[in-house]
């Protein structure tokens, strides 16, 4: 949904250092990392350069900011450390402090000229990383210093997307108070609500909807937040979206509905919820797949049993004539085959080319399934349109164990 989440690890371990750095500057970087104020003062007396950087662009100020050494940062700034110097990734000391939750260091940097909206190479600002990591205090500090709540990164995300993906409620409240665009879309059409629904953050979903997020917003493929929640098995989110007006039968471009994806992924409780809300149980997708067929294909027996008790058509065929029983046999799901037969599946149903489930079983060579089909009345003499009997297919596939059973 979101092309890539920002996971900058900026410091690059500080070592190995650029070989061209003087030993005294290397020591300064390490001392700043470790918070060794006494050694830093000694190194300055020995001529250490506060602006020296390693091959990743990391300065002593970056190193001190990474570990939250406020006293070291204070000294380095007094020595004219470059407050907005960026690493090779484009990260400033402020970005690093925001990433690691060091609010005191972030405040110090901001009060000494740190650029609050300076972005990394992929367009993310300190507010992005604070939002992603749930650092509410730092997010508030950045916003007080005029951080742009609607800054857009290269891939289209904003700080609100980052906070919504992680479910950081407090940060989201701050962003919304500062005018974060709740319905801004990514290139795929998703909004922060989709991200929250995808990850199951029910409190975030509620907050976004109350702030004006469009409940039935569609992505470019037609997916809705409800479909995303159903697909990922987030029952509470699905329930909340339905309470807020989500359309239970709204489908994507290929005709798949929330019930299709819930059944396909075996989310029984969501199937129950959707059916109670009026989901069309025998709705066909564009490829004619029904929720029952998808649940059968993926061996979700509890969902299949539920659908059948609620009115799903056990013998509803696909365009090629295959019924759920054909699908179960082809997939080798013996217990599913037994369930479908118990619920009235036609053991001799034919596909468009004349194959019965027994033909399919003969092709697959599953002894237990073939026995079951025969016990339930599967016809050994049934012929396909090309004149093949189940035993003919078994012979073609060299399934010798089936020969005695299928012999007419």
Tab-separated table of C-alpha atoms in Angstrom:
chain	number	residue	atom	x	y	z
A	1	UNK	CA	0.000	0.000	0.000
A	2	UNK	CA	2.728	2.397	0.949
A	3	UNK	CA	5.636	1.961	-1.402
A	4	UNK	CA	8.297	1.983	1.326
A	5	UNK	CA	8.366	2.864	5.001
A	6	UNK	CA	11.215	5.001	6.097
A	7	UNK	CA	13.688	3.016	8.129
A	8	UNK	CA	16.826	5.156	8.052
A	9	UNK	CA	19.638	3.882	10.191
A	10	UNK	CA	21.759	6.931	9.850
A	11	UNK	CA	24.770	6.606	12.049
A	12	UNK	CA	26.268	3.682	10.098
A	13	UNK	CA	27.989	2.438	13.260
A	14	UNK	CA	30.485	5.342	13.228
A	15	UNK	CA	33.283	2.965	12.244
A	16	UNK	CA	35.082	2.303	9.989
A	17	UNK	CA	35.993	5.941	9.700
A	18	UNK	CA	37.245	7.623	6.577
A	19	UNK	CA	40.921	6.840	6.392
A	20	UNK	CA	41.671	10.439	5.420
A	21	UNK	CA	40.427	11.661	8.813
A	22	UNK	CA	43.142	12.640	11.205
A	23	UNK	CA	43.486	10.370	14.245
A	24	UNK	CA	42.517	13.210	16.550
A	25	UNK	CA	39.275	13.740	14.617
A	26	UNK	CA	38.505	10.030	14.716
A	27	UNK	CA	38.927	10.127	18.476
A	28	UNK	CA	36.598	13.132	18.682
A	29	UNK	CA	33.852	11.252	16.871
A	30	UNK	CA	34.194	8.261	19.183
A	31	UNK	CA	34.324	10.393	22.309
A	32	UNK	CA	31.183	12.248	21.213
A	33	UNK	CA	29.440	8.945	20.630
A	34	UNK	CA	30.420	7.751	24.098
A	35	UNK	CA	29.588	11.035	25.817
A	36	UNK	CA	33.127	11.468	27.150
A	37	UNK	CA	33.105	15.200	27.809
A	38	UNK	CA	36.521	15.281	29.468
A	39	UNK	CA	38.231	13.572	26.543
A	40	UNK	CA	36.443	15.840	24.064
A	41	UNK	CA	37.851	18.922	25.786
A	42	UNK	CA	41.311	17.381	25.679
A	43	UNK	CA	40.949	16.582	21.980
A	44	UNK	CA	39.964	20.160	21.221
A	45	UNK	CA	43.113	21.283	23.024
A	46	UNK	CA	45.015	18.934	20.695
A	47	UNK	CA	43.455	20.556	17.626
A	48	UNK	CA	40.475	18.326	16.828
A	49	UNK	CA	38.224	19.741	14.097
A	50	UNK	CA	34.561	19.951	15.167
A	51	UNK	CA	33.497	19.938	11.505
A	52	UNK	CA	35.321	16.727	10.577
A	53	UNK	CA	33.123	13.962	9.154
A	54	UNK	CA	33.627	10.285	8.337
A	55	UNK	CA	32.867	8.712	4.978
A	56	UNK	CA	29.138	8.518	5.796
A	57	UNK	CA	29.109	12.227	6.566
A	58	UNK	CA	28.747	11.673	10.299
A	59	UNK	CA	30.141	14.436	12.486
A	60	UNK	CA	30.753	14.527	16.216
A	61	UNK	CA	27.439	16.380	16.576
A	62	UNK	CA	25.595	13.527	14.847
A	63	UNK	CA	27.276	11.032	17.173
A	64	UNK	CA	26.382	12.953	20.308
A	65	UNK	CA	22.805	13.512	19.124
A	66	UNK	CA	22.399	9.794	18.388
A	67	UNK	CA	22.995	8.868	22.013
A	68	UNK	CA	21.336	11.908	23.561
A	69	UNK	CA	24.442	13.440	25.147
A	70	UNK	CA	23.076	16.915	25.806
A	71	UNK	CA	26.180	18.245	27.543
A	72	UNK	CA	28.356	17.099	24.652
A	73	UNK	CA	25.980	18.662	22.137
A	74	UNK	CA	26.143	21.915	24.096
A	75	UNK	CA	29.935	21.938	23.961
A	76	UNK	CA	30.062	21.049	20.270
A	77	UNK	CA	27.628	23.826	19.386
A	78	UNK	CA	29.732	26.260	21.414
A	79	UNK	CA	32.669	25.163	19.245
A	80	UNK	CA	30.630	26.004	16.102
A	81	UNK	CA	29.669	22.470	15.114
A	82	UNK	CA	27.707	22.519	11.816
A	83	UNK	CA	24.154	22.131	13.135
A	84	UNK	CA	22.582	21.372	9.753
A	85	UNK	CA	25.297	19.196	8.260
A	86	UNK	CA	23.732	16.132	6.617
A	87	UNK	CA	25.072	12.595	6.384
A	88	UNK	CA	25.262	10.781	3.061
A	89	UNK	CA	21.629	9.729	3.708
A	90	UNK	CA	20.671	13.355	4.174
A	91	UNK	CA	20.117	13.111	7.928
A	92	UNK	CA	20.894	16.046	10.187
A	93	UNK	CA	21.668	15.895	13.905
A	94	UNK	CA	18.075	17.020	14.533
A	95	UNK	CA	16.747	14.108	12.479
A	96	UNK	CA	18.869	11.709	14.508
A	97	UNK	CA	17.745	13.162	17.828
A	98	UNK	CA	14.113	12.933	16.690
A	99	UNK	CA	14.614	9.348	15.553
A	100	UNK	CA	15.905	8.228	18.931
A	101	UNK	CA	13.549	10.234	21.107
A	102	UNK	CA	16.066	12.650	22.608
A	103	UNK	CA	13.804	15.627	23.207
A	104	UNK	CA	16.286	17.681	25.235
A	105	UNK	CA	18.885	17.407	22.477
A	106	UNK	CA	16.285	18.189	19.822
A	107	UNK	CA	15.247	21.331	21.706
A	108	UNK	CA	18.865	22.414	22.054
A	109	UNK	CA	19.501	21.939	18.342
A	110	UNK	CA	16.357	23.839	17.378
A	111	UNK	CA	17.337	26.716	19.638
A	112	UNK	CA	20.704	26.830	17.893
A	113	UNK	CA	19.488	27.080	14.332
A	114	UNK	CA	18.596	23.525	13.325
A	115	UNK	CA	16.388	23.564	10.212
A	116	UNK	CA	13.136	21.923	11.303
A	117	UNK	CA	12.000	20.981	7.787
A	118	UNK	CA	15.330	19.898	6.305
A	119	UNK	CA	14.639	16.590	4.565
A	120	UNK	CA	16.716	13.476	3.940
A	121	UNK	CA	17.570	12.191	0.486
A	122	UNK	CA	14.165	10.491	0.276
A	123	UNK	CA	12.275	13.547	1.390
A	124	UNK	CA	11.512	12.812	5.031
A	125	UNK	CA	11.890	15.408	7.750
A	126	UNK	CA	12.499	15.026	11.494
A	127	UNK	CA	8.731	15.124	12.030
A	128	UNK	CA	8.350	11.971	9.898
A	129	UNK	CA	10.699	9.919	12.009
A	130	UNK	CA	9.279	11.265	15.263
A	131	UNK	CA	5.788	10.333	14.051
A	132	UNK	CA	6.880	6.876	12.941
A	133	UNK	CA	8.561	6.113	16.249
A	134	UNK	CA	5.775	7.570	18.377
A	135	UNK	CA	7.843	10.313	20.004
A	136	UNK	CA	4.961	12.604	20.926
A	137	UNK	CA	7.023	15.096	22.917
A	138	UNK	CA	9.438	15.591	20.048
A	139	UNK	CA	6.616	15.810	17.519
A	140	UNK	CA	5.038	18.550	19.626
A	141	UNK	CA	8.375	20.353	19.867
A	142	UNK	CA	8.914	20.188	16.108
A	143	UNK	CA	5.409	21.435	15.404
A	144	UNK	CA	5.955	24.330	17.820
A	145	UNK	CA	8.973	25.231	15.684
A	146	UNK	CA	6.826	25.254	12.535
A	147	UNK	CA	7.450	21.741	11.239
A	148	UNK	CA	5.297	21.115	8.161
A	149	UNK	CA	2.595	18.604	9.135
A	150	UNK	CA	1.797	18.001	5.452
A	151	UNK	CA	5.291	17.666	4.051
A	152	UNK	CA	5.253	14.985	1.347
A	153	UNK	CA	8.135	12.532	0.960
A	154	UNK	CA	9.309	11.083	-2.346
A	155	UNK	CA	6.861	8.184	-2.187
A	156	UNK	CA	3.926	10.424	-1.290
A	157	UNK	CA	3.655	9.720	2.428
A	158	UNK	CA	3.218	12.391	5.080
A	159	UNK	CA	3.895	12.273	8.828
A	160	UNK	CA	0.249	11.283	9.357
A	161	UNK	CA	0.750	8.135	7.258
A	162	UNK	CA	3.741	7.230	9.397
A	163	UNK	CA	1.880	7.644	12.671
A	164	UNK	CA	-1.217	5.846	11.343
A	165	UNK	CA	0.829	2.850	10.244
A	166	UNK	CA	2.138	2.430	13.781
A	167	UNK	CA	-1.048	3.447	15.597
A	168	UNK	CA	0.586	6.281	17.553
A	169	UNK	CA	-2.614	7.873	18.830
A	170	UNK	CA	-1.057	10.823	20.630
A	171	UNK	CA	1.060	11.846	17.659
A	172	UNK	CA	-1.933	11.565	15.344
A	173	UNK	CA	-3.928	13.892	17.584
A	174	UNK	CA	-1.126	16.455	17.436
A	175	UNK	CA	-0.857	16.237	13.662
A	176	UNK	CA	-4.596	16.617	13.184
A	177	UNK	CA	-4.615	19.643	15.490
A	178	UNK	CA	-1.955	21.177	13.259
A	179	UNK	CA	-3.981	20.644	10.101
A	180	UNK	CA	-2.625	17.342	8.798
A	181	UNK	CA	-4.564	16.373	5.664
A	182	UNK	CA	-6.622	13.340	6.658
A	183	UNK	CA	-7.718	12.439	3.107
A	184	UNK	CA	-4.463	12.991	1.263
A	185	UNK	CA	-3.902	10.034	-1.070
A	186	UNK	CA	-0.876	8.085	-2.203
A	187	UNK	CA	-0.450	7.210	-5.894
A	188	UNK	CA	-2.393	3.986	-5.262
A	189	UNK	CA	-5.306	5.967	-3.847
A	190	UNK	CA	-4.845	4.948	-0.222
A	191	UNK	CA	-5.218	7.382	2.666
A	192	UNK	CA	-3.994	7.198	6.271
A	193	UNK	CA	-7.266	5.387	7.063
A	194	UNK	CA	-6.242	2.493	4.801
A	195	UNK	CA	-2.916	2.209	6.590
A	196	UNK	CA	-4.557	2.154	10.009
A	197	UNK	CA	-7.133	-0.406	8.835
A	198	UNK	CA	-4.445	-2.602	7.299
A	199	UNK	CA	-2.551	-2.785	10.582
A	200	UNK	CA	-5.584	-3.180	12.831
A	201	UNK	CA	-5.325	0.055	14.801
A	202	UNK	CA	-8.960	0.468	15.817
A	203	UNK	CA	-8.418	3.582	17.956
A	204	UNK	CA	-6.562	5.234	15.091
A	205	UNK	CA	-9.315	4.305	12.650
A	206	UNK	CA	-11.884	5.869	14.965
A	207	UNK	CA	-9.828	9.029	15.345
A	208	UNK	CA	-9.318	9.407	11.593
A	209	UNK	CA	-12.967	8.804	10.748
A	210	UNK	CA	-14.080	11.320	13.357
A	211	UNK	CA	-11.628	13.788	11.823
A	212	UNK	CA	-13.308	13.434	8.436
A	213	UNK	CA	-11.566	10.529	6.737
A	214	UNK	CA	-13.772	9.129	3.966
A	215	UNK	CA	-14.955	5.688	5.087
A	216	UNK	CA	-15.731	4.421	1.571
A	217	UNK	CA	-12.680	5.931	-0.117
A	218	UNK	CA	-11.429	3.647	-2.885
A	219	UNK	CA	-7.917	2.862	-3.996
A	220	UNK	CA	-7.089	2.763	-7.691
A	221	UNK	CA	-8.086	-0.915	-7.776
A	222	UNK	CA	-11.359	-0.191	-5.979
A	223	UNK	CA	-10.370	-1.501	-2.551
A	224	UNK	CA	-11.959	0.146	0.487
A	225	UNK	CA	-10.766	0.365	4.097
A	226	UNK	CA	-13.357	-2.299	4.982
A	227	UNK	CA	-11.972	-4.697	2.393
A	228	UNK	CA	-8.443	-4.090	3.675
A	229	UNK	CA	-9.541	-4.766	7.260
A	230	UNK	CA	-11.419	-7.919	6.211
A	231	UNK	CA	-8.451	-9.178	4.221
A	232	UNK	CA	-6.110	-8.796	7.171
A	233	UNK	CA	-8.469	-10.254	9.765
A	234	UNK	CA	-9.028	-7.137	11.864
A	235	UNK	CA	-12.482	-7.784	13.312
A	236	UNK	CA	-12.762	-4.717	15.542
A	237	UNK	CA	-11.700	-2.412	12.727
A	238	UNK	CA	-14.201	-4.001	10.344
A	239	UNK	CA	-16.972	-3.643	12.927
A	240	UNK	CA	-16.131	0.008	13.529
A	241	UNK	CA	-16.033	0.824	9.816
A	242	UNK	CA	-19.439	-0.781	9.324
A	243	UNK	CA	-20.794	1.257	12.234
A	244	UNK	CA	-19.390	4.358	10.546
A	245	UNK	CA	-21.158	3.626	7.266
A	246	UNK	CA	-18.850	1.344	5.294
A	247	UNK	CA	-20.627	-0.380	2.388
A	248	UNK	CA	-20.567	-4.122	3.004
A	249	UNK	CA	-20.887	-5.170	-0.653
A	250	UNK	CA	-18.674	-2.547	-2.289
A	251	UNK	CA	-16.287	-4.434	-4.553
A	252	UNK	CA	-12.927	-3.838	-6.150
A	253	UNK	CA	-12.559	-3.659	-9.914
A	254	UNK	CA	-12.389	-7.450	-10.263
A	255	UNK	CA	-15.659	-7.850	-8.383
A	256	UNK	CA	-14.187	-9.102	-5.125
A	257	UNK	CA	-16.033	-7.963	-1.989
A	258	UNK	CA	-14.977	-7.887	1.674
A	259	UNK	CA	-16.730	-11.249	2.112
A	260	UNK	CA	-14.620	-12.797	-0.653
A	261	UNK	CA	-11.330	-11.799	0.984
A	262	UNK	CA	-12.474	-12.721	4.490
A	263	UNK	CA	-13.513	-16.176	3.267
A	264	UNK	CA	-10.358	-16.601	1.207
A	265	UNK	CA	-8.166	-15.888	4.218
A	266	UNK	CA	-10.193	-17.925	6.699
A	267	UNK	CA	-11.330	-15.060	8.911
A	268	UNK	CA	-14.476	-16.736	10.240
A	269	UNK	CA	-15.514	-14.066	12.729
A	270	UNK	CA	-15.323	-11.401	10.054
A	271	UNK	CA	-17.387	-13.607	7.737
A	272	UNK	CA	-20.022	-13.807	10.488
A	273	UNK	CA	-19.952	-10.025	10.923
A	274	UNK	CA	-20.260	-9.318	7.201
A	275	UNK	CA	-23.128	-11.771	6.754
A	276	UNK	CA	-25.001	-10.147	9.640
A	277	UNK	CA	-24.572	-6.838	7.854
A	278	UNK	CA	-26.076	-8.178	4.638
A	279	UNK	CA	-23.070	-9.350	2.654
A	280	UNK	CA	-24.096	-11.115	-0.564
A	281	UNK	CA	-23.146	-14.712	0.151
A	282	UNK	CA	-23.223	-15.992	-3.445
A	283	UNK	CA	-21.743	-12.875	-5.065
A	284	UNK	CA	-19.492	-13.770	-7.984
A	285	UNK	CA	-16.264	-11.959	-8.670
A	286	UNK	CA	-15.349	-11.122	-12.240
A	287	UNK	CA	-13.687	-14.534	-12.548
A	288	UNK	CA	-16.937	-16.038	-11.153
A	289	UNK	CA	-15.327	-17.069	-7.877
A	290	UNK	CA	-17.709	-17.053	-4.914
A	291	UNK	CA	-16.760	-16.741	-1.242
A	292	UNK	CA	-17.486	-20.473	-0.889
A	293	UNK	CA	-15.201	-21.403	-3.742
A	294	UNK	CA	-12.353	-19.280	-2.344
A	295	UNK	CA	-12.738	-20.724	1.149
A	296	UNK	CA	-12.800	-24.230	-0.331
A	297	UNK	CA	-9.698	-23.620	-2.404
A	298	UNK	CA	-7.784	-22.508	0.673
A	299	UNK	CA	-9.081	-25.331	2.911
A	300	UNK	CA	-10.891	-23.148	5.444
A	301	UNK	CA	-13.405	-25.775	6.567
A	302	UNK	CA	-14.918	-23.739	9.378
A	303	UNK	CA	-15.678	-20.909	6.963
A	304	UNK	CA	-17.087	-23.311	4.374
A	305	UNK	CA	-19.346	-24.909	6.975
A	306	UNK	CA	-20.561	-21.480	8.047
A	307	UNK	CA	-21.237	-20.317	4.498
A	308	UNK	CA	-23.178	-23.470	3.699
A	309	UNK	CA	-25.390	-23.070	6.764
A	310	UNK	CA	-26.071	-19.476	5.724
A	311	UNK	CA	-27.212	-20.259	2.204
A	312	UNK	CA	-24.119	-20.589	0.044
A	313	UNK	CA	-24.801	-22.683	-3.061
A	314	UNK	CA	-22.724	-25.829	-2.745
A	315	UNK	CA	-22.928	-26.698	-6.446
A	316	UNK	CA	-22.547	-23.211	-7.938
A	317	UNK	CA	-20.084	-23.669	-10.803
A	318	UNK	CA	-17.339	-21.483	-12.177
A	319	UNK	CA	-17.398	-20.622	-15.917
A	320	UNK	CA	-15.514	-23.841	-16.690
A	321	UNK	CA	-18.150	-25.806	-14.805
A	322	UNK	CA	-15.947	-26.612	-11.827
A	323	UNK	CA	-17.828	-26.736	-8.536
A	324	UNK	CA	-16.356	-26.332	-5.057
A	325	UNK	CA	-16.133	-30.142	-4.927
A	326	UNK	CA	-13.956	-30.218	-8.053
A	327	UNK	CA	-11.749	-27.559	-6.462
A	328	UNK	CA	-11.418	-29.442	-3.166
A	329	UNK	CA	-10.530	-32.677	-4.957
A	330	UNK	CA	-7.948	-30.921	-7.143
A	331	UNK	CA	-6.351	-29.352	-4.071
A	332	UNK	CA	-6.212	-32.676	-2.235
A	333	UNK	CA	-8.287	-31.473	0.716
A	334	UNK	CA	-9.811	-34.776	1.864
A	335	UNK	CA	-11.716	-33.400	4.858
A	336	UNK	CA	-13.083	-30.574	2.732
A	337	UNK	CA	-14.303	-33.107	0.176
A	338	UNK	CA	-16.085	-34.994	2.947
A	339	UNK	CA	-17.696	-31.810	4.249
A	340	UNK	CA	-18.965	-30.739	0.828
A	341	UNK	CA	-20.389	-34.185	0.129
A	342	UNK	CA	-22.112	-34.165	3.505
A	343	UNK	CA	-23.647	-30.796	2.637
A	344	UNK	CA	-25.067	-32.028	-0.651
A	345	UNK	CA	-22.331	-31.514	-3.221
A	346	UNK	CA	-23.047	-33.346	-6.474
A	347	UNK	CA	-20.480	-36.126	-6.640
A	348	UNK	CA	-20.997	-36.487	-10.392
A	349	UNK	CA	-21.113	-32.792	-11.344
A	350	UNK	CA	-19.407	-32.132	-14.668
A	351	UNK	CA	-17.089	-29.406	-15.844
A	352	UNK	CA	-17.408	-27.868	-19.296
A	353	UNK	CA	-15.200	-30.625	-20.729
A	354	UNK	CA	-17.115	-33.366	-18.939
A	355	UNK	CA	-14.858	-34.094	-15.976
A	356	UNK	CA	-16.442	-35.280	-12.739
A	357	UNK	CA	-14.729	-34.972	-9.355
A	358	UNK	CA	-13.710	-38.621	-9.792
A	359	UNK	CA	-11.856	-37.743	-13.006
A	360	UNK	CA	-10.030	-35.030	-11.089
A	361	UNK	CA	-9.235	-37.418	-8.243
A	362	UNK	CA	-7.912	-39.971	-10.715
A	363	UNK	CA	-5.606	-37.343	-12.176
A	364	UNK	CA	-4.318	-36.298	-8.760
A	365	UNK	CA	-3.846	-39.866	-7.539
A	366	UNK	CA	-5.200	-39.261	-4.044
A	367	UNK	CA	-6.298	-42.704	-2.856
A	368	UNK	CA	-8.341	-41.543	0.142
A	369	UNK	CA	-10.271	-38.971	-1.873
A	370	UNK	CA	-10.996	-41.454	-4.651
A	371	UNK	CA	-12.296	-43.959	-2.085
A	372	UNK	CA	-14.533	-41.284	-0.605
A	373	UNK	CA	-15.936	-40.238	-3.982
A	374	UNK	CA	-16.683	-43.825	-4.919
A	375	UNK	CA	-18.360	-44.446	-1.576
A	376	UNK	CA	-20.627	-41.461	-2.206
A	377	UNK	CA	-21.643	-42.651	-5.659
A	378	UNK	CA	-18.939	-41.422	-7.992
A	379	UNK	CA	-19.415	-43.073	-11.371
A	380	UNK	CA	-16.515	-45.138	-12.652
A	381	UNK	CA	-17.946	-45.223	-16.184
A	382	UNK	CA	-18.443	-41.458	-16.551
A	383	UNK	CA	-16.713	-40.151	-19.670
A	384	UNK	CA	-15.310	-36.753	-20.482
A	385	UNK	CA	-16.181	-35.079	-23.783
A	386	UNK	CA	-13.071	-36.709	-25.216
A	387	UNK	CA	-14.264	-40.138	-24.026
A	388	UNK	CA	-11.943	-40.677	-21.065
A	389	UNK	CA	-13.037	-42.572	-17.970
A	390	UNK	CA	-11.456	-42.045	-14.537
A	391	UNK	CA	-9.385	-45.229	-14.955
A	392	UNK	CA	-8.053	-43.972	-18.291
A	393	UNK	CA	-6.779	-40.834	-16.614
A	394	UNK	CA	-5.275	-42.813	-13.726
A	395	UNK	CA	-3.411	-44.966	-16.253
A	396	UNK	CA	-2.105	-41.898	-18.085
A	397	UNK	CA	-0.714	-40.628	-14.794
A	398	UNK	CA	0.591	-44.071	-13.725
A	399	UNK	CA	-1.393	-44.048	-10.482
A	400	UNK	CA	-1.358	-47.849	-10.193
A	401	UNK	CA	-2.791	-47.866	-6.702
A	402	UNK	CA	-6.057	-46.589	-8.178
A	403	UNK	CA	-6.424	-49.216	-10.925
A	404	UNK	CA	-8.303	-51.825	-8.849
A	405	UNK	CA	-10.690	-49.223	-7.448
A	406	UNK	CA	-11.499	-47.540	-10.758
A	407	UNK	CA	-11.789	-50.641	-12.894
A	408	UNK	CA	-15.395	-50.620	-14.257
